[in-house]
XYZ file of C-alpha atoms in Angstrom:
648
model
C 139.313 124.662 42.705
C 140.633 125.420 45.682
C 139.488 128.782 46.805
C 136.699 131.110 46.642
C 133.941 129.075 45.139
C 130.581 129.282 46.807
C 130.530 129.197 50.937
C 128.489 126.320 50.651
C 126.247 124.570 52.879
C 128.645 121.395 54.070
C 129.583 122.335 57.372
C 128.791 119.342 59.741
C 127.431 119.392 62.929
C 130.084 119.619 65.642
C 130.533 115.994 67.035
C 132.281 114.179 70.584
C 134.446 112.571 69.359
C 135.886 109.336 71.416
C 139.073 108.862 73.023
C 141.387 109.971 75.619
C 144.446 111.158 74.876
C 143.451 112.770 71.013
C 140.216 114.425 72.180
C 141.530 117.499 72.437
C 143.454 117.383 69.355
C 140.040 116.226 67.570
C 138.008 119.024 69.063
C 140.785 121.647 68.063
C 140.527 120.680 65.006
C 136.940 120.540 64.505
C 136.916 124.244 65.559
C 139.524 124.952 62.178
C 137.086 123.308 60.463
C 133.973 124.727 61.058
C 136.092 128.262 60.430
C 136.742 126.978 56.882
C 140.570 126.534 58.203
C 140.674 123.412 56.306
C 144.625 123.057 55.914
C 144.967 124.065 59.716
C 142.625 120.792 60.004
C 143.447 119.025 58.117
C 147.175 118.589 59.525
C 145.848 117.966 62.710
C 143.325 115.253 61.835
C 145.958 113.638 60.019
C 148.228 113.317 62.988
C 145.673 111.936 64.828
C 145.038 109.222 62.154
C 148.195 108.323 61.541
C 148.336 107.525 65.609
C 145.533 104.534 64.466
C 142.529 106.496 66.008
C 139.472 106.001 64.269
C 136.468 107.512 63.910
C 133.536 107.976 61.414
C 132.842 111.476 62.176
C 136.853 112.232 61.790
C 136.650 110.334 58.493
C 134.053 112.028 57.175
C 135.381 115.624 58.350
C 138.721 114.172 57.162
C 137.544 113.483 53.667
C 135.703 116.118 53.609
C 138.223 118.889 54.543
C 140.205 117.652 51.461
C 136.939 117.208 49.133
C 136.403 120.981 49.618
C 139.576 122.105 49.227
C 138.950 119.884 45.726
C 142.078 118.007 46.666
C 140.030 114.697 45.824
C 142.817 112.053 45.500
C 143.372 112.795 49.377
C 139.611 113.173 49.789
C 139.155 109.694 48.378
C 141.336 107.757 50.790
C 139.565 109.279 53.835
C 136.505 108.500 52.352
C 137.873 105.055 51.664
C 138.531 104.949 55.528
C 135.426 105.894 56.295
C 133.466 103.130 54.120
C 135.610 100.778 55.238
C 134.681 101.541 58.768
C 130.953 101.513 57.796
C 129.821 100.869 54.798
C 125.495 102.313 56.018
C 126.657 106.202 54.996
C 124.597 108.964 54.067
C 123.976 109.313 50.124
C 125.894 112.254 50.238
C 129.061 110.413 51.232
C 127.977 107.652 47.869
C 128.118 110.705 45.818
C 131.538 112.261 47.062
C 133.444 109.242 47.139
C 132.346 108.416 43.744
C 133.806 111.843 42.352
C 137.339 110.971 44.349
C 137.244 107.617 42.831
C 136.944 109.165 39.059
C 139.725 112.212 40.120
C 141.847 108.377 40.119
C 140.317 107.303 37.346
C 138.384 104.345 38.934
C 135.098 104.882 37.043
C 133.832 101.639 37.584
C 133.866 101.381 40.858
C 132.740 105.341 40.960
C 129.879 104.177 38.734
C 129.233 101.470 41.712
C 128.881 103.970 44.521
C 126.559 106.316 42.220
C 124.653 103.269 41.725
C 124.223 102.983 45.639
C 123.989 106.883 45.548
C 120.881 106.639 43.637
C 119.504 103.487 45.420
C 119.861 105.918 48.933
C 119.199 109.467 47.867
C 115.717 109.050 45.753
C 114.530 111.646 43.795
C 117.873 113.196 43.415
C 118.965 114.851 40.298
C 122.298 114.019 40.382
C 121.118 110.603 40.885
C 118.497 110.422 38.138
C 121.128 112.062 36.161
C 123.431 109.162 36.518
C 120.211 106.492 35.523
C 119.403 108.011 32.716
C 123.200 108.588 31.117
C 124.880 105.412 32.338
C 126.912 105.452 28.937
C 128.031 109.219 30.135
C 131.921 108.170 29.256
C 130.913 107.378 25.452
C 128.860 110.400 25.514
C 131.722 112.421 26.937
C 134.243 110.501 24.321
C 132.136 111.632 21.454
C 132.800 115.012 22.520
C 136.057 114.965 23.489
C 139.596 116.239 21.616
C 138.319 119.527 20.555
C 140.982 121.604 21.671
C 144.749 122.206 22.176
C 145.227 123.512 24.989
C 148.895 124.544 27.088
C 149.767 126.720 29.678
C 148.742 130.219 29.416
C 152.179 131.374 30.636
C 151.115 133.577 33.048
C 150.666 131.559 36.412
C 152.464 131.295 39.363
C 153.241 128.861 42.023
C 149.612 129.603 43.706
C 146.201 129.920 42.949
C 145.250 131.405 39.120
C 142.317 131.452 37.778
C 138.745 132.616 37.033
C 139.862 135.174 33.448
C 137.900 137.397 31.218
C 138.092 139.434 28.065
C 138.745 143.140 28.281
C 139.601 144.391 24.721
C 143.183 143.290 24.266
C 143.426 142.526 28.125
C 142.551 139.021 29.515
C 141.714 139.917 33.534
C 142.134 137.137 36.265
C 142.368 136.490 39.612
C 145.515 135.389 41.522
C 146.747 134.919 45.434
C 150.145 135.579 44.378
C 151.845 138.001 46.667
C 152.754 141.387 45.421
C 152.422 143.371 48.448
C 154.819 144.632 50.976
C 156.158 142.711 54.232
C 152.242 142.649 55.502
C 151.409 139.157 53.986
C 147.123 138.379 54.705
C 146.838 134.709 54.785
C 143.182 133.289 53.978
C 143.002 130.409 56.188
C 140.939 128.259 54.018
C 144.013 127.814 51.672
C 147.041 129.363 53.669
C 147.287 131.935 50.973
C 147.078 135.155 50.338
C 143.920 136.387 49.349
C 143.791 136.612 45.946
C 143.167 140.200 43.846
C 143.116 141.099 39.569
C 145.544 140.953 37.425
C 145.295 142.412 34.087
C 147.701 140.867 31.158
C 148.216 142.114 27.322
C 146.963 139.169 24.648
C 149.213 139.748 21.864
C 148.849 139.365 18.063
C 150.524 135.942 18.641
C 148.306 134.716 21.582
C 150.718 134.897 24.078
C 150.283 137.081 27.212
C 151.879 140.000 28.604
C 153.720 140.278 32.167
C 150.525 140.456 34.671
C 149.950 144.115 36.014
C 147.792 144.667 39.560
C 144.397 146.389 38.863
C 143.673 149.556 40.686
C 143.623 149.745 45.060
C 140.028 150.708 44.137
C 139.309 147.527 42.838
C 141.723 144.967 44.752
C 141.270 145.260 48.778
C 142.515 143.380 51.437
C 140.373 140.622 50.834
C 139.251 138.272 48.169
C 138.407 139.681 44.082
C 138.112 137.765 41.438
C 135.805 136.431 38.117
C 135.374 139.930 36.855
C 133.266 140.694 33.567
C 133.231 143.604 31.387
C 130.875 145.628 29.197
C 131.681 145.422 25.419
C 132.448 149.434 25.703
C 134.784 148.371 28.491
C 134.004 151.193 30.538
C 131.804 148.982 33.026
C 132.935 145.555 35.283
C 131.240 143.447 37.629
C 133.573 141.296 39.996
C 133.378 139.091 42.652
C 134.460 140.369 46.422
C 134.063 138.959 50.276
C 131.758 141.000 51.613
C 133.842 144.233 52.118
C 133.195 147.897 51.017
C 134.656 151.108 52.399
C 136.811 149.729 54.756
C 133.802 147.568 56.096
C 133.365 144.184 56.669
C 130.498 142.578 56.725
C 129.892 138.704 58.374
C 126.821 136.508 58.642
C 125.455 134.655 61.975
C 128.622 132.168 62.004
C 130.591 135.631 61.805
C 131.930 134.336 58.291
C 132.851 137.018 55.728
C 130.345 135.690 52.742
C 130.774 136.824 48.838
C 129.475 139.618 47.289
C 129.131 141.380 43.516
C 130.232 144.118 42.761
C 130.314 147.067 40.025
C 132.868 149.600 39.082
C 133.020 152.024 36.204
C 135.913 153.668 34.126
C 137.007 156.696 34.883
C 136.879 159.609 31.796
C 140.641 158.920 31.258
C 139.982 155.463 31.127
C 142.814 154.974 32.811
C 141.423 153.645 36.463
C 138.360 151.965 37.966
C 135.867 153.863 40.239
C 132.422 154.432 42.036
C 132.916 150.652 43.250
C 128.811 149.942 44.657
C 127.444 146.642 45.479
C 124.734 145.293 43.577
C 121.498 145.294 45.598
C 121.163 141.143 45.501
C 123.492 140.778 47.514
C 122.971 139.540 51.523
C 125.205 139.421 54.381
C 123.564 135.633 54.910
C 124.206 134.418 51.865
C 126.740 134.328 48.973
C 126.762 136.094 45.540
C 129.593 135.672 43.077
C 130.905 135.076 40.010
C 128.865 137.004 37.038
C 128.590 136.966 33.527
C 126.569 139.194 30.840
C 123.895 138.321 28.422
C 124.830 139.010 24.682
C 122.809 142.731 24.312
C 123.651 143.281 28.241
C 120.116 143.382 29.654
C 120.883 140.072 31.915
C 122.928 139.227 34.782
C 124.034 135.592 35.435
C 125.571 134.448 38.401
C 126.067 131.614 41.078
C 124.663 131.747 44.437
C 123.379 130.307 47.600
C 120.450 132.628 48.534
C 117.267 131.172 49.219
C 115.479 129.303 46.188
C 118.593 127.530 45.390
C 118.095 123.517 44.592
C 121.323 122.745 45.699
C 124.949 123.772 47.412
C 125.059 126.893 44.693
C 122.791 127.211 41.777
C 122.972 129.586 38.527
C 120.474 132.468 38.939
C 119.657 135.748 36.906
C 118.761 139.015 37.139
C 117.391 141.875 34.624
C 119.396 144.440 34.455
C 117.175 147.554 33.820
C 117.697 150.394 31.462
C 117.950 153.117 34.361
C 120.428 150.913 36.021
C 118.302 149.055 38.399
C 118.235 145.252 38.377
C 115.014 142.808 38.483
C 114.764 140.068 41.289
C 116.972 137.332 41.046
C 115.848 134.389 39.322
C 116.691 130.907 39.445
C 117.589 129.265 36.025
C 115.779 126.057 37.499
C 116.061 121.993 37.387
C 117.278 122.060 33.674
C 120.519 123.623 34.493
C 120.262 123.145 38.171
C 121.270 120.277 40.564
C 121.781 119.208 44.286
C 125.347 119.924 43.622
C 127.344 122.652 42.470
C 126.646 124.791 39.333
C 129.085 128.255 39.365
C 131.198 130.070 36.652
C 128.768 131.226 34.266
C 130.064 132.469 30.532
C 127.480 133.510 28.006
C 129.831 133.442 24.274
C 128.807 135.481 21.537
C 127.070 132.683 20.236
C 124.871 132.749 23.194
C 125.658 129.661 24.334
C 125.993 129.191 28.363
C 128.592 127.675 29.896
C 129.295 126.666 33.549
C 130.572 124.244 36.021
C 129.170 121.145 37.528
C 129.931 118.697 40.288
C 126.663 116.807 39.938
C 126.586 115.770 36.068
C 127.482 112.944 35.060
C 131.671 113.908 34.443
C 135.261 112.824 34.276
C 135.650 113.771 38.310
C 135.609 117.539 39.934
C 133.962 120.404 38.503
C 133.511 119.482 34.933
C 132.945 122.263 32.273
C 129.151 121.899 30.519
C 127.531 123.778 27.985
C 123.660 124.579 26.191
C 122.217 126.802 23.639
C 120.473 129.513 25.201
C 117.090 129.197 22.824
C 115.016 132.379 21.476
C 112.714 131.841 24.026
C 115.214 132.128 26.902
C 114.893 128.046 27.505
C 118.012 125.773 27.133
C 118.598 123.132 24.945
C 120.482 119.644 25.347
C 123.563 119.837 27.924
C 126.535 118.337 27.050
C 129.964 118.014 28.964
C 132.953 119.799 26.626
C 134.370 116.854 27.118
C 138.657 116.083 27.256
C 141.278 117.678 27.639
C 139.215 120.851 28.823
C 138.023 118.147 31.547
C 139.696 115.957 33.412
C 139.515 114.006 36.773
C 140.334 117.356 38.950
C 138.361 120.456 38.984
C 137.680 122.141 35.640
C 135.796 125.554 35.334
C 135.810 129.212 34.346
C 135.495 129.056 30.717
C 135.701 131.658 28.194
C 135.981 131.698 24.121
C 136.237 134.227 21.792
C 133.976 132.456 19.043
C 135.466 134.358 16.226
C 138.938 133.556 16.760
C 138.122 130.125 18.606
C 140.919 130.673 21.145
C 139.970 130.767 25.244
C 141.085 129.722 28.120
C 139.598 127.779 31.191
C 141.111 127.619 34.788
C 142.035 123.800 36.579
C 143.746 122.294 39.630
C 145.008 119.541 37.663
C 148.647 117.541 37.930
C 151.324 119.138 36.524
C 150.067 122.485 36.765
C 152.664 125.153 38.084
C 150.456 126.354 41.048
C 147.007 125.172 42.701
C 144.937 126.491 40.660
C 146.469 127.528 36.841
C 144.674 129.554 33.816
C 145.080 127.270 30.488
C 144.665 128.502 26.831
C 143.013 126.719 24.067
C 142.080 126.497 20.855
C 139.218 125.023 19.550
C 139.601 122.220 16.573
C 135.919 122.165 16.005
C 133.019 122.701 17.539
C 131.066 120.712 19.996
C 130.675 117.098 18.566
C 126.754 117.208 17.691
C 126.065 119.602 14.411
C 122.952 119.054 12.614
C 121.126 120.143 9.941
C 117.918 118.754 8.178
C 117.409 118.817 4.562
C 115.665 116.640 1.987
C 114.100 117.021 -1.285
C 110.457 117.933 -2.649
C 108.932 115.814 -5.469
C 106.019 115.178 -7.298
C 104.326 111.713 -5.942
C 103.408 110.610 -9.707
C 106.678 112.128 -11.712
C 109.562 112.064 -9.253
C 110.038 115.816 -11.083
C 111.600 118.072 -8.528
C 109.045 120.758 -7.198
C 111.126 124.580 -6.803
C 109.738 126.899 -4.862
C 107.751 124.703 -2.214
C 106.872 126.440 1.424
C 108.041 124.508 3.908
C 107.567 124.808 7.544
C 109.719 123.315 10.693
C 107.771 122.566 13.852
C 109.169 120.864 17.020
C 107.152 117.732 18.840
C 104.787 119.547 20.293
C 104.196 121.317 16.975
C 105.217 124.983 17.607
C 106.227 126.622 14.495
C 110.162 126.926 14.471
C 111.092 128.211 11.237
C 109.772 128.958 7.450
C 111.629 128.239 4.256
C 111.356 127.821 0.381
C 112.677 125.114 -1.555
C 115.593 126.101 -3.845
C 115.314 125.359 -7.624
C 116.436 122.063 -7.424
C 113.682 121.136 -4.674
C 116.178 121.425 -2.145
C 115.407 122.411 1.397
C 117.892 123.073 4.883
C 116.672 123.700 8.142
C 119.344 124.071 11.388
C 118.386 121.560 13.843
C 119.291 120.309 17.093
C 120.434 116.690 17.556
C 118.333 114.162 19.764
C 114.702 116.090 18.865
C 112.094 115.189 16.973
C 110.702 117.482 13.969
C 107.935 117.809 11.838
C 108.347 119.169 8.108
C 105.419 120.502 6.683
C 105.466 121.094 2.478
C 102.688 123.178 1.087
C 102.366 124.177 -2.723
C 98.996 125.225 -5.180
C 97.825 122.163 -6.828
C 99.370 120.031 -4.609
C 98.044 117.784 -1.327
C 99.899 119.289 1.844
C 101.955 116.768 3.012
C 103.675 116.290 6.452
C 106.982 114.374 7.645
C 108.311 113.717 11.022
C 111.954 112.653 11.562
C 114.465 112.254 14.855
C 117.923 113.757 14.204
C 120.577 111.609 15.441
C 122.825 112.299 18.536
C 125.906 112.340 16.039
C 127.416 115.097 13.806
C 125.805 115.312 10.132
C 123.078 115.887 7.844
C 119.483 113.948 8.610
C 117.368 113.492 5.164
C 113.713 114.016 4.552
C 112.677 113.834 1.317
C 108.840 114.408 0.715
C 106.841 113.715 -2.250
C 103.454 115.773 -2.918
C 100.605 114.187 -4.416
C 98.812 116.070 -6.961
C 95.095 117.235 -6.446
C 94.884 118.230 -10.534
C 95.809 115.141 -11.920
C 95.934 114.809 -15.813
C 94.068 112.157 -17.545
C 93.763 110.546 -21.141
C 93.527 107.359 -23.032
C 95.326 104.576 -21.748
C 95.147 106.088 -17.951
C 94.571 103.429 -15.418
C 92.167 105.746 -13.016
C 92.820 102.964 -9.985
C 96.933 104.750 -10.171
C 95.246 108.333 -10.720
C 93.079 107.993 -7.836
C 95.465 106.263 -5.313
C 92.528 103.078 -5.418
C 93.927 99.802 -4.074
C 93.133 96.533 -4.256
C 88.696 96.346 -5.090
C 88.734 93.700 -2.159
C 86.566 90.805 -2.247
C 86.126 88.336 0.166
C 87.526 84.751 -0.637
C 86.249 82.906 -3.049
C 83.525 85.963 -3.651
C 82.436 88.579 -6.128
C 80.320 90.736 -4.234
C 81.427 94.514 -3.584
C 82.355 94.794 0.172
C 81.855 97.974 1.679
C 85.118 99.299 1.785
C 85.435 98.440 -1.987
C 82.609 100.491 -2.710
C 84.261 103.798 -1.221
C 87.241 103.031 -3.456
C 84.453 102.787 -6.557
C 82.574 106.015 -5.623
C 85.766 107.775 -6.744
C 85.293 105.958 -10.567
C 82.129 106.797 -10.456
C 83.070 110.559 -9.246
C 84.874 111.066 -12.134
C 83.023 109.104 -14.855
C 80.334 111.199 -14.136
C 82.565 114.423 -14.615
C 83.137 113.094 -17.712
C 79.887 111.396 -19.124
C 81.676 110.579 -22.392
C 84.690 108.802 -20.736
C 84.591 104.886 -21.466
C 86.043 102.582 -18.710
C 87.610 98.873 -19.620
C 87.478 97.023 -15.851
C 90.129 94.818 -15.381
C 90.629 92.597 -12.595
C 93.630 90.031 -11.650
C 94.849 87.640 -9.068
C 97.605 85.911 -7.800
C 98.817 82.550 -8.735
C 97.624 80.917 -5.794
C 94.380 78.704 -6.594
C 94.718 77.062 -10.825
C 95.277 79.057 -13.488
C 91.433 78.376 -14.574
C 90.149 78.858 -11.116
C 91.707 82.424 -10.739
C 90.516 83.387 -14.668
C 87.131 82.650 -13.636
C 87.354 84.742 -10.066
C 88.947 87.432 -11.159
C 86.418 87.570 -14.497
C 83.133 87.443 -11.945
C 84.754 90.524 -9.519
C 85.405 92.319 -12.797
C 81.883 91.636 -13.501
C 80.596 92.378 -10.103
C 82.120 96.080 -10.647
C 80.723 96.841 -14.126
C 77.127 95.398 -12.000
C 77.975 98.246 -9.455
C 78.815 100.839 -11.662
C 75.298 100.704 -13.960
C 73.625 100.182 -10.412
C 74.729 103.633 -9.640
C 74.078 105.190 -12.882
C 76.650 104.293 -15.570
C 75.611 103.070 -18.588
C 76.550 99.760 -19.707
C 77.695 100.618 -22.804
C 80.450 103.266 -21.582
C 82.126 99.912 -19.800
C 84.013 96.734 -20.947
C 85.557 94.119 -18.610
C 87.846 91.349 -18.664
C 88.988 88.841 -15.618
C 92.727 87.963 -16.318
C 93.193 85.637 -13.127
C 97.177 85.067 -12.521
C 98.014 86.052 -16.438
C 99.565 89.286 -15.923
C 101.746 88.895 -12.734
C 103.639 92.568 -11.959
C 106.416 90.454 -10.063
C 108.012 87.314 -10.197
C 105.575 85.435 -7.681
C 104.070 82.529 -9.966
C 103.655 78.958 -9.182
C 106.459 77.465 -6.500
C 107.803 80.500 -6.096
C 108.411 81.959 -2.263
C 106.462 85.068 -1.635
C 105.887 87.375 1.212
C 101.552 88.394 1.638
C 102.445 92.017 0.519
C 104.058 90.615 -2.976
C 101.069 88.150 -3.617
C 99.186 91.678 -2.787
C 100.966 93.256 -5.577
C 99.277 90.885 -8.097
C 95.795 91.348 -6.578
C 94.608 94.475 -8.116
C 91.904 96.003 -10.008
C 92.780 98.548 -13.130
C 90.213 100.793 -14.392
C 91.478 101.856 -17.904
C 90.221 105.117 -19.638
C 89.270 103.356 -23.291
C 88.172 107.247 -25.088
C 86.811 110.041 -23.813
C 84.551 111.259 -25.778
């Protein structure tokens, strides 16, 4: 974008720079740079240049003049220049050069200088960004070729952008020149200052011919990124710092950016009663709003103090008699060093902005997050191509119903510097996920209708509630990357908890949950070691004494053979086939033995209780002599059955 971003904070200190006969060319032009005059600059750094002078300081105000003006092709082979000169550079210049080289498409050497970036600059977000998404291109692939886009057939041969919804009426800023012979020029550009435009969106998504908005709204200076009420009858818009035929400058004397509100007159047929909001500061700038889904918040992009970078999204209440709550800073998750501006909030209240300091595909790049119940943001992913490319990208704005919008870039082939494009999204953003699974009995594999269940997130806050459906069914909305825990609860059942990660892909992630009854039916013929969950009675080798830990396993026979003092057990024990044949009869008939001893120790009577060893006779799996077997099949075969002979 070339005009009327942020005034940021990248004006360099004024240097001396050597040489005879081009100093004063070099100091002339310094002083059209440091007045944000970057063409006038620009054309006379370039002459001296391209006269073989060299300089770092010229290189870097050289590169820089055109990095601002987000002409970053040009920026690149300044900066290019300037490396080449000296390769020791602040990080600063790592980072820039590394956003020319992707606006060429050179992301691997880009990815080299962000590498060095992040070696120089430390703790850096933009650097730490970078670390931790070095794949950022196959994250930005999976999201990419969502939407058709084209010209929105309304631009000119300069600067368009920055549009909104008004009813039927998309409203966007523009420097073309409608006025008389009088032609204001903003130096920054060498354009006229750019003002609204207001243009019909018809039935067949084409656009009207662009009127001018009122002479109460457009002045002689900068307007632009306007945003409306849903009634329509309210709009805050961006301005320079001008009200009543008063202009207002900071310390360098520079005319900073202001918001603004207006309201509709009773005819509804003009804009009035134009006040500035009470955020704003003749030190620093304000600009570019957008409104919260029921209207009670703010959002904007600023510089005023508290910002983590060159302009950071910020946030303000905006109270029911009309007064507005301090500004507040929507902090390092959306935040950077860089540039974050152009806030939309769609009617799915999802946020979306513009970044120079995310990982991208060069330029602003267009981002988006869920805004989250409790006001916090989730993942942030880059919209991805065509919407982004290697120039600058921003201003974005869908209608979520019809999934058409339109976004604002300085890209080749456009018809002006800046140009409004219109879209239409294919599908939505690349990561969709939902949870589901199924709810089962443990011992049955029956389904299980009408289970609670219970979504938490990992740190175990309760998210949502549900019920299972008659066919044990469950769905929960989730987002992609986190980490859940299900909770299933139901009467005569064990609660049981399961924790999953949901992919980073599109889809459905499955977690299917079986419940374990705490009633669990019983007859003849029952093995009670199944009923009660009881593994393996372990012994230790070549022994028949109960172990410790096989006596809590026995405590729960005993539980329940005392419950039911006419029950009559048959203990049965076997091994695997490892030892002989006679060997293993003989071990697994003492441990079998050993039980029944432990059972009448504790108060069972010997007659209620048979047992039988059956060493390697009655193998559950194919494991028997020569055979290849993991430990956990040989386990299989090791186990102890307690089976219910009568009961009564």
């Amino acid at each position: 974008m070339k005009i009327n971003t942020l005034i940021y904070s990248l004006l360099l200190s004024l240097m001396v720079l050597q040489g005879h006969g081009q100093k004063a060319k070099v100091a002339s032009a310094d002083k059209q740079y440091d007045r944000y005059a970057y063409v006038d600059a620009i054309t006379t750094y370039e002459r001296v240049a391209q006269k073989g002078y060299k300089d770092e300081k010229m290189f870097q105000k050289l590169g820089n003049a055109y990095y601002f003006n987000a002409e970053l092709e040009k920026a690149g082979k300044w900066y290019g220049e300037l490396f080449a000169m000296n390769q020791d550079q602040e990080a600063e210049y790592y980072y820039r050069y590394s956003q020319c080289l992707k606006a060429v498409g050179d992301y691997a050497q880009a990815d080299k200088m962000l590498a060095a970036f992040n070696t120089k600059s430390g703790n850096d977000k933009r650097a730490q960004l970078y670390s931790n998404h070095k794949n950022y291109l196959e994250e930005i692939k999976a999201n990419s070729g969502r939407f058709n886009i084209a010209d929105a057939g309304i631009n000119s041969e300069f600067s368009d952008y920055g549009s909104s919804f008004s009813g039927n009426k998309l409203v966007f800023a523009s420097a073309r020149d409608t006025g008389g012979v009088s032609k204001k020029v903003f130096k920054w550009t060498n354009q006229s200052f750019t003002n609204l435009y207001s243009s019909e969106v018809k039935k067949d998504g084409t656009l009207g011919q662009p009127e001018r908005l009122s002479k109460k709204i457009n002045s002689k200076f900068h307007e632009s990124t306007p945003v409306f009420t849903q009634d329509g009858k309210t709009m805050y818009f961006t301005r320079n710092n001008y009200l009543e035929g008063k202009k207002g400058k900071d310390s360098k004397r520079i005319t900073l950016l202001k918001l603004y509100k207006a309201t509709l007159n009773k005819e509804g047929d003009n804009w009035e009663d134009v006040v500035a909001l009470p955020f704003n500061s003749e030190n620093y700038s304000v600009a570019h709003p957008a409104l919260s889904l029921d209207e009670k918040t703010l959002y904007f992009a600023s510089d005023m103090p508290g910002t983590l970078g060159q302009s950071d999204l910020f946030k303000a209440t905006i109270n029911q008699d009309g007064s507005y709550g301090t500004p507040d800073n929507l902090g390092a998750t959306i935040n950077t060093e860089g540039r974050e501006t152009f806030p939309f909030i769609s009617d799915e209240n999802e946020l979306y902005f513009a970044s120079d300091a995310r990982p991208g595909l060069g330029g602003l790049d267009i981002y988006v997050t869920k805004i989250a119940n409790d006001n916090n943001f989730a993942d942030i992913q880059n919209v991805g191509a065509p919407v982004n490319g290697t120039a600058d990208d921003f201003a974005f704005l869908i209608d979520s119903k019809s999934k058409n919008g339109f976004f604002t870039s300085n890209r080749t082939g456009g018809k002006g510097f800046d140009d409004i494009y219109k879209f239409t999204q294919t599908r939505k953003l690349a990561c969709e996920q939902s949870l589901t699974g199924i709810i089962t009995n443990k011992e049955t594999a029956k389904i299980l209708p009408n289970t609670k269940l219970s979504l938490f997130d990992e740190k175990f806050q309760l998210l949502k509630q549900g019920i299972s459906d008659d066919n044990g069914h469950y769905n929960f909305e989730v987002l992609c990357g986190k980490t859940y825990f299900v909770r299933a609860e139901k009467q005569d059942y064990e609660t049981k908890e399961g924790t999953t990660t949901i992919a980073k892909a599109s889809g459905k992630s499955e977690l299917n949950l079986a419940l374990e009854q705490r009633i669990k039916p019983i007859g003849v013929g029952a093995d009670l070691a199944k009923t009660l969950g009881i593994p393996m009675i372990y012994f230790d080798l070549d022994k028949s004494f109960i172990r410790k830990d096989a006596a809590f396993e026995l405590e729960k026979v005993l539980a329940v053979m005392q419950e039911y003092p006419k029950m009559k057990i048959d203990v049965r024990s076997h091994t695997d086939c490892r030892q002989t044949a006679q060997y293993n009869e003989a071990l697994s008939d003492g441990r079998a033995k050993s039980t029944m001893v432990w059972l009448v120790k504790n108060g069972i009577k010997a007659s209620r209780l048979t047992t039988k060893g059956y060493g390697e006779t009655q193998l559950v799996n194919k494991c028997s002599d020569g055979m290849q077997c993991t430990e956990e099949q040989h386990q299989a075969n090791r186990r102890s059955e307690f089976i219910i002979v009568s009961m009564e």
